[in-house]
Amino acid sequence: MEPLGKLRLGVNIDHVATVRNARGSAYPDPVRAAKLSEQAGADGITAHLREDRRHISDRDIERLMAELTLPLNLEMAATDEMQTIALRHRPHAACIVPEKRQEVTTEGGLDVAGQEARITDFVGPLAEAGIRVSLFIGHEAAQIEAAARTGAAVIELHTGAYCDFHYAGETAKRDAELAALASGAALAQSFGLEVHAGHGLTYETVKPVASFPQVMELNIGHFLIGEAIFRGLEASIREMRRLMDEARG
Ligand code: PXP
């Protein structure tokens, strides 16, 4: 069998900023983490500028744009404020995610099917500005079909439920979720969408997703930043890179 193409790894540095903000201090610095991620083999950096600025700040985005050589994937909600910020900075990519103030993380995919016209209007100016727009969605066919009609170039499939079932020991549900993600990836590719995946991925859960032939990029953050406590950031990323490459055969 032909080996699959190399899978890109986007390292999400939000939780370096979470630790910094826990004390309102200047450190640890997420931009330093981004530079170290590059040395460790990351292909891109992901940062989520949340509406409440609970981790990444506007200044972090400015600095990432100025100091990074890797492409920046700016995660953001579909709001006027975020669209203005994205158009000002013109990052390589923008990943549109749903956002609720009360959630601890991005709990579900974006409901593109339920607000297709609004999302289409939102994607347009970003795509025209040369930003690669990605929609963070679940694996449901209706969401993938709607995403394909919005003009977005990319979808990112939400792997959170698959990972949660794995750690809950619910293997039948985990495997069903994985099968649904695989079908979703194939359907998306049939519409000409580039497929990414992410949320909740760890050393234990990454390989099955990394082996989907349609998936071109994984975005991983929380686990890597946590693992960095024990083995250092570079080593934690290198091990993820190794597992991804192994899964690609
Ligand atoms: N992709 C998207 C769209 C996300 O919202 C997140 C979390 O910010 C991730 C990937 C990374 O998820 P995790 O931090 O659980 O690895």
Short mmCIF file of C-alpha atoms and ligand atoms in Angstrom, two decimals:
data_model
loop_
_atom_site.label_atom_id
_atom_site.label_comp_id
_atom_site.label_asym_id
_atom_site.label_seq_id
_atom_site.Cartn_x
_atom_site.Cartn_y
_atom_site.Cartn_z
CA MET A 1 0.00 0.00 0.00
CA GLU A 2 1.21 3.54 -0.81
CA PRO A 3 2.11 5.47 2.33
CA LEU A 4 -0.29 8.35 2.96
CA GLY A 5 0.95 11.91 2.55
CA LYS A 6 2.46 13.71 5.51
CA LEU A 7 -0.05 14.94 8.02
CA ARG A 8 0.36 18.52 9.29
CA LEU A 9 0.40 19.17 13.01
CA GLY A 10 -1.03 22.43 14.27
CA VAL A 11 -0.14 23.08 17.89
CA ASN A 12 -2.76 24.97 19.86
CA ILE A 13 -1.04 27.21 22.43
CA ASP A 14 -4.16 28.57 24.18
CA HIS A 15 -3.45 26.85 27.46
CA VAL A 16 -0.02 28.39 27.85
CA ALA A 17 -1.98 31.65 28.02
CA THR A 18 -4.47 30.01 30.42
CA VAL A 19 -1.63 29.36 32.89
CA ARG A 20 -0.25 32.88 32.40
CA ASN A 21 -3.65 34.45 32.96
CA ALA A 22 -4.29 32.40 36.11
CA ARG A 23 -1.86 34.82 37.80
CA GLY A 24 -2.26 37.86 35.58
CA SER A 25 1.49 37.67 34.99
CA ALA A 26 3.63 38.05 31.84
CA TYR A 27 4.62 34.37 31.78
CA PRO A 28 4.51 31.65 30.57
CA ASP A 29 4.57 33.30 27.15
CA PRO A 30 2.45 31.62 24.44
CA VAL A 31 4.61 33.18 21.71
CA ARG A 32 7.67 31.48 23.17
CA ALA A 33 5.68 28.21 23.15
CA ALA A 34 4.82 28.80 19.49
CA LYS A 35 8.48 29.25 18.58
CA LEU A 36 9.45 26.14 20.52
CA SER A 37 6.66 24.21 18.77
CA GLU A 38 8.18 25.13 15.45
CA GLN A 39 11.57 23.77 16.55
CA ALA A 40 9.84 20.56 17.63
CA GLY A 41 8.30 19.96 14.20
CA ALA A 42 4.91 21.70 14.30
CA ASP A 43 3.62 22.79 10.90
CA GLY A 44 1.38 25.53 12.19
CA ILE A 45 0.16 27.31 15.31
CA THR A 46 -3.46 27.56 16.37
CA ALA A 47 -4.72 30.22 18.77
CA HIS A 48 -8.32 30.86 19.79
CA LEU A 49 -9.13 34.48 20.49
CA ARG A 50 -12.26 34.01 22.55
CA GLU A 51 -14.79 36.77 22.96
CA ASP A 52 -14.09 36.89 26.71
CA ARG A 53 -10.26 36.77 26.14
CA ARG A 54 -9.96 34.09 28.82
CA HIS A 55 -6.64 32.86 27.42
CA ILE A 56 -5.23 34.32 24.19
CA SER A 57 -5.23 38.14 24.11
CA ASP A 58 -5.33 40.62 21.25
CA ARG A 59 -1.69 41.40 21.96
CA ASP A 60 -0.80 37.68 21.65
CA ILE A 61 -2.33 37.63 18.17
CA GLU A 62 -0.41 40.77 17.19
CA ARG A 63 2.84 39.22 18.41
CA LEU A 64 2.16 35.86 16.77
CA MET A 65 1.55 37.59 13.45
CA ALA A 66 4.73 39.66 13.81
CA GLU A 67 7.09 37.05 15.22
CA LEU A 68 6.03 33.67 13.85
CA THR A 69 7.33 32.13 10.68
CA LEU A 70 4.82 29.26 10.84
CA PRO A 71 1.30 29.80 9.48
CA LEU A 72 -1.19 30.99 12.10
CA ASN A 73 -4.64 29.43 12.31
CA LEU A 74 -6.82 31.95 14.16
CA GLU A 75 -9.77 30.28 15.83
CA MET A 76 -12.73 32.55 16.38
CA ALA A 77 -16.47 32.84 16.70
CA ALA A 78 -18.56 34.14 13.77
CA THR A 79 -18.96 37.66 15.18
CA ASP A 80 -18.44 41.08 13.58
CA GLU A 81 -15.67 41.88 16.05
CA MET A 82 -13.72 38.72 15.17
CA GLN A 83 -14.21 39.24 11.45
CA THR A 84 -12.73 42.74 11.75
CA ILE A 85 -9.75 41.40 13.71
CA ALA A 86 -9.14 38.61 11.19
CA LEU A 87 -9.34 41.03 8.26
CA ARG A 88 -6.86 43.34 9.99
CA HIS A 89 -4.28 40.61 10.65
CA ARG A 90 -4.94 38.35 7.66
CA PRO A 91 -3.67 35.13 9.24
CA HIS A 92 -2.99 32.13 7.00
CA ALA A 93 -6.21 30.48 8.19
CA ALA A 94 -9.30 31.21 10.27
CA CYS A 95 -11.23 28.40 11.90
CA ILE A 96 -14.80 29.35 12.76
CA VAL A 97 -16.04 27.76 15.97
CA PRO A 98 -19.21 28.06 18.05
CA GLU A 99 -18.69 29.87 21.32
CA LYS A 100 -20.66 29.97 24.53
CA ARG A 101 -19.50 32.02 27.50
CA GLN A 102 -20.23 29.27 30.03
CA GLU A 103 -18.45 26.42 28.27
CA VAL A 104 -15.00 25.29 29.42
CA THR A 105 -14.00 24.40 25.86
CA THR A 106 -15.57 24.26 22.39
CA GLU A 107 -18.18 21.66 23.25
CA GLY A 108 -19.75 20.92 19.90
CA GLY A 109 -19.41 21.70 16.24
CA LEU A 110 -20.69 24.82 14.53
CA ASP A 111 -24.32 24.53 13.36
CA VAL A 112 -23.68 25.48 9.74
CA ALA A 113 -26.85 23.80 8.43
CA GLY A 114 -29.01 25.86 10.80
CA GLN A 115 -27.48 29.20 9.77
CA GLU A 116 -26.10 28.58 6.32
CA ALA A 117 -26.85 32.04 4.92
CA ARG A 118 -25.21 33.79 7.88
CA ILE A 119 -22.11 31.59 7.75
CA THR A 120 -21.86 32.02 3.97
CA ASP A 121 -21.93 35.82 4.43
CA PHE A 122 -19.33 35.54 7.16
CA VAL A 123 -16.95 33.35 5.13
CA GLY A 124 -17.06 35.54 1.99
CA PRO A 125 -14.98 38.56 3.04
CA LEU A 126 -12.41 36.36 4.82
CA ALA A 127 -11.94 34.12 1.78
CA GLU A 128 -11.72 37.18 -0.48
CA ALA A 129 -8.95 38.53 1.75
CA GLY A 130 -6.96 35.35 1.06
CA ILE A 131 -7.59 33.72 4.44
CA ARG A 132 -8.15 29.97 4.29
CA VAL A 133 -11.45 29.53 6.09
CA SER A 134 -12.20 26.37 8.01
CA LEU A 135 -15.48 25.44 9.70
CA PHE A 136 -15.29 23.37 12.89
CA ILE A 137 -18.19 20.91 12.60
CA GLY A 138 -19.47 17.50 13.64
CA HIS A 139 -19.52 14.56 11.24
CA GLU A 140 -23.23 14.79 10.34
CA ALA A 141 -23.81 14.75 6.57
CA ALA A 142 -26.16 17.77 6.75
CA GLN A 143 -23.40 19.88 8.34
CA ILE A 144 -20.79 18.77 5.82
CA GLU A 145 -23.09 19.43 2.86
CA ALA A 146 -23.96 22.88 4.20
CA ALA A 147 -20.26 23.65 4.86
CA ALA A 148 -19.44 22.80 1.25
CA ARG A 149 -22.00 25.37 0.05
CA THR A 150 -20.63 28.24 2.19
CA GLY A 151 -17.46 28.71 0.17
CA ALA A 152 -15.18 27.59 3.02
CA ALA A 153 -12.13 25.69 1.75
CA VAL A 154 -11.73 23.47 4.79
CA ILE A 155 -13.71 21.67 7.47
CA GLU A 156 -12.25 20.59 10.78
CA LEU A 157 -14.02 17.55 12.21
CA HIS A 158 -14.69 17.66 15.97
CA THR A 159 -13.01 14.62 17.55
CA GLY A 160 -14.04 15.49 21.12
CA ALA A 161 -16.82 12.90 21.51
CA TYR A 162 -14.60 10.12 20.13
CA CYS A 163 -11.89 10.98 22.69
CA ASP A 164 -14.38 11.32 25.56
CA PHE A 165 -15.85 7.87 24.82
CA HIS A 166 -12.33 6.41 24.73
CA TYR A 167 -11.46 7.74 28.20
CA ALA A 168 -14.88 6.74 29.58
CA GLY A 169 -14.16 3.16 28.50
CA GLU A 170 -17.22 3.19 26.20
CA THR A 171 -15.51 1.35 23.38
CA ALA A 172 -18.60 0.55 21.28
CA LYS A 173 -19.62 4.21 21.27
CA ARG A 174 -16.02 5.27 20.60
CA ASP A 175 -15.76 2.95 17.62
CA ALA A 176 -19.12 4.10 16.25
CA GLU A 177 -17.99 7.71 16.57
CA LEU A 178 -14.73 6.91 14.81
CA ALA A 179 -16.61 5.22 11.95
CA ALA A 180 -18.87 8.26 11.63
CA LEU A 181 -15.81 10.56 11.54
CA ALA A 182 -14.28 8.38 8.80
CA SER A 183 -17.47 8.60 6.70
CA GLY A 184 -17.65 12.33 7.30
CA ALA A 185 -14.05 12.77 6.14
CA ALA A 186 -14.78 10.85 2.94
CA LEU A 187 -17.98 12.79 2.28
CA ALA A 188 -16.23 16.12 2.81
CA GLN A 189 -13.47 15.20 0.42
CA SER A 190 -16.04 14.20 -2.21
CA PHE A 191 -17.29 17.82 -2.05
CA GLY A 192 -13.76 19.14 -2.59
CA LEU A 193 -13.29 20.24 1.01
CA GLU A 194 -9.89 19.90 2.68
CA VAL A 195 -10.33 17.89 5.88
CA HIS A 196 -8.75 18.68 9.24
CA ALA A 197 -9.57 17.20 12.63
CA GLY A 198 -9.06 18.06 16.26
CA HIS A 199 -10.21 18.43 19.84
CA GLY A 200 -9.25 16.24 22.75
CA LEU A 201 -6.63 14.21 20.86
CA THR A 202 -3.91 12.50 22.89
CA TYR A 203 -1.19 9.91 22.39
CA GLU A 204 -3.82 7.22 23.02
CA THR A 205 -6.41 8.54 20.59
CA VAL A 206 -4.47 10.18 17.78
CA LYS A 207 -3.53 7.24 15.58
CA PRO A 208 -6.94 6.10 14.26
CA VAL A 209 -7.77 9.69 13.25
CA ALA A 210 -4.30 10.27 11.79
CA SER A 211 -4.80 7.23 9.57
CA PHE A 212 -7.87 8.65 7.78
CA PRO A 213 -6.45 9.21 4.28
CA GLN A 214 -8.51 12.39 3.74
CA VAL A 215 -7.24 14.16 6.87
CA MET A 216 -4.50 16.68 6.08
CA GLU A 217 -4.04 18.40 9.43
CA LEU A 218 -4.61 17.77 13.12
CA ASN A 219 -4.89 20.61 15.64
CA ILE A 220 -3.89 19.57 19.13
CA GLY A 221 -3.43 21.66 22.26
CA HIS A 222 -4.65 20.77 25.72
CA PHE A 223 -3.00 17.37 25.94
CA LEU A 224 0.35 18.61 24.58
CA ILE A 225 0.55 21.54 26.97
CA GLY A 226 -0.34 19.23 29.87
CA GLU A 227 2.19 16.61 28.79
CA ALA A 228 4.82 19.37 28.59
CA ILE A 229 4.68 19.57 32.41
CA PHE A 230 6.15 16.08 32.55
CA ARG A 231 8.47 15.85 29.57
CA GLY A 232 8.86 19.39 28.23
CA LEU A 233 7.06 20.97 25.31
CA GLU A 234 9.47 19.96 22.57
CA ALA A 235 9.52 16.31 23.63
CA SER A 236 5.75 16.22 24.01
CA ILE A 237 5.29 17.54 20.46
CA ARG A 238 7.97 15.27 19.00
CA GLU A 239 6.23 12.21 20.41
CA MET A 240 2.88 13.31 18.91
CA ARG A 241 4.63 13.89 15.58
CA ARG A 242 6.13 10.40 15.77
CA LEU A 243 2.76 8.76 16.44
CA MET A 244 1.13 10.70 13.60
CA ASP A 245 3.89 9.69 11.17
CA GLU A 246 3.63 6.08 12.33
CA ALA A 247 -0.14 6.11 11.72
CA ARG A 248 0.46 7.40 8.19
CA GLY A 249 2.66 4.38 7.53
N1 PXP B 1 -9.51 22.47 16.96
C1 PXP B 1 -10.46 23.34 17.36
C2 PXP B 1 -11.34 23.93 16.33
C3 PXP B 1 -10.57 23.70 18.72
O1 PXP B 1 -11.53 24.56 19.11
C4 PXP B 1 -9.66 23.19 19.64
C5 PXP B 1 -9.70 23.63 21.07
O2 PXP B 1 -9.44 24.98 21.16
C6 PXP B 1 -8.68 22.30 19.17
C7 PXP B 1 -8.64 21.93 17.83
C8 PXP B 1 -7.67 21.70 20.09
O3 PXP B 1 -8.31 20.93 21.04
P1 PXP B 1 -7.49 20.39 22.29
O4 PXP B 1 -6.98 21.59 23.00
O5 PXP B 1 -8.50 19.62 23.05
O6 PXP B 1 -6.39 19.53 21.74
#
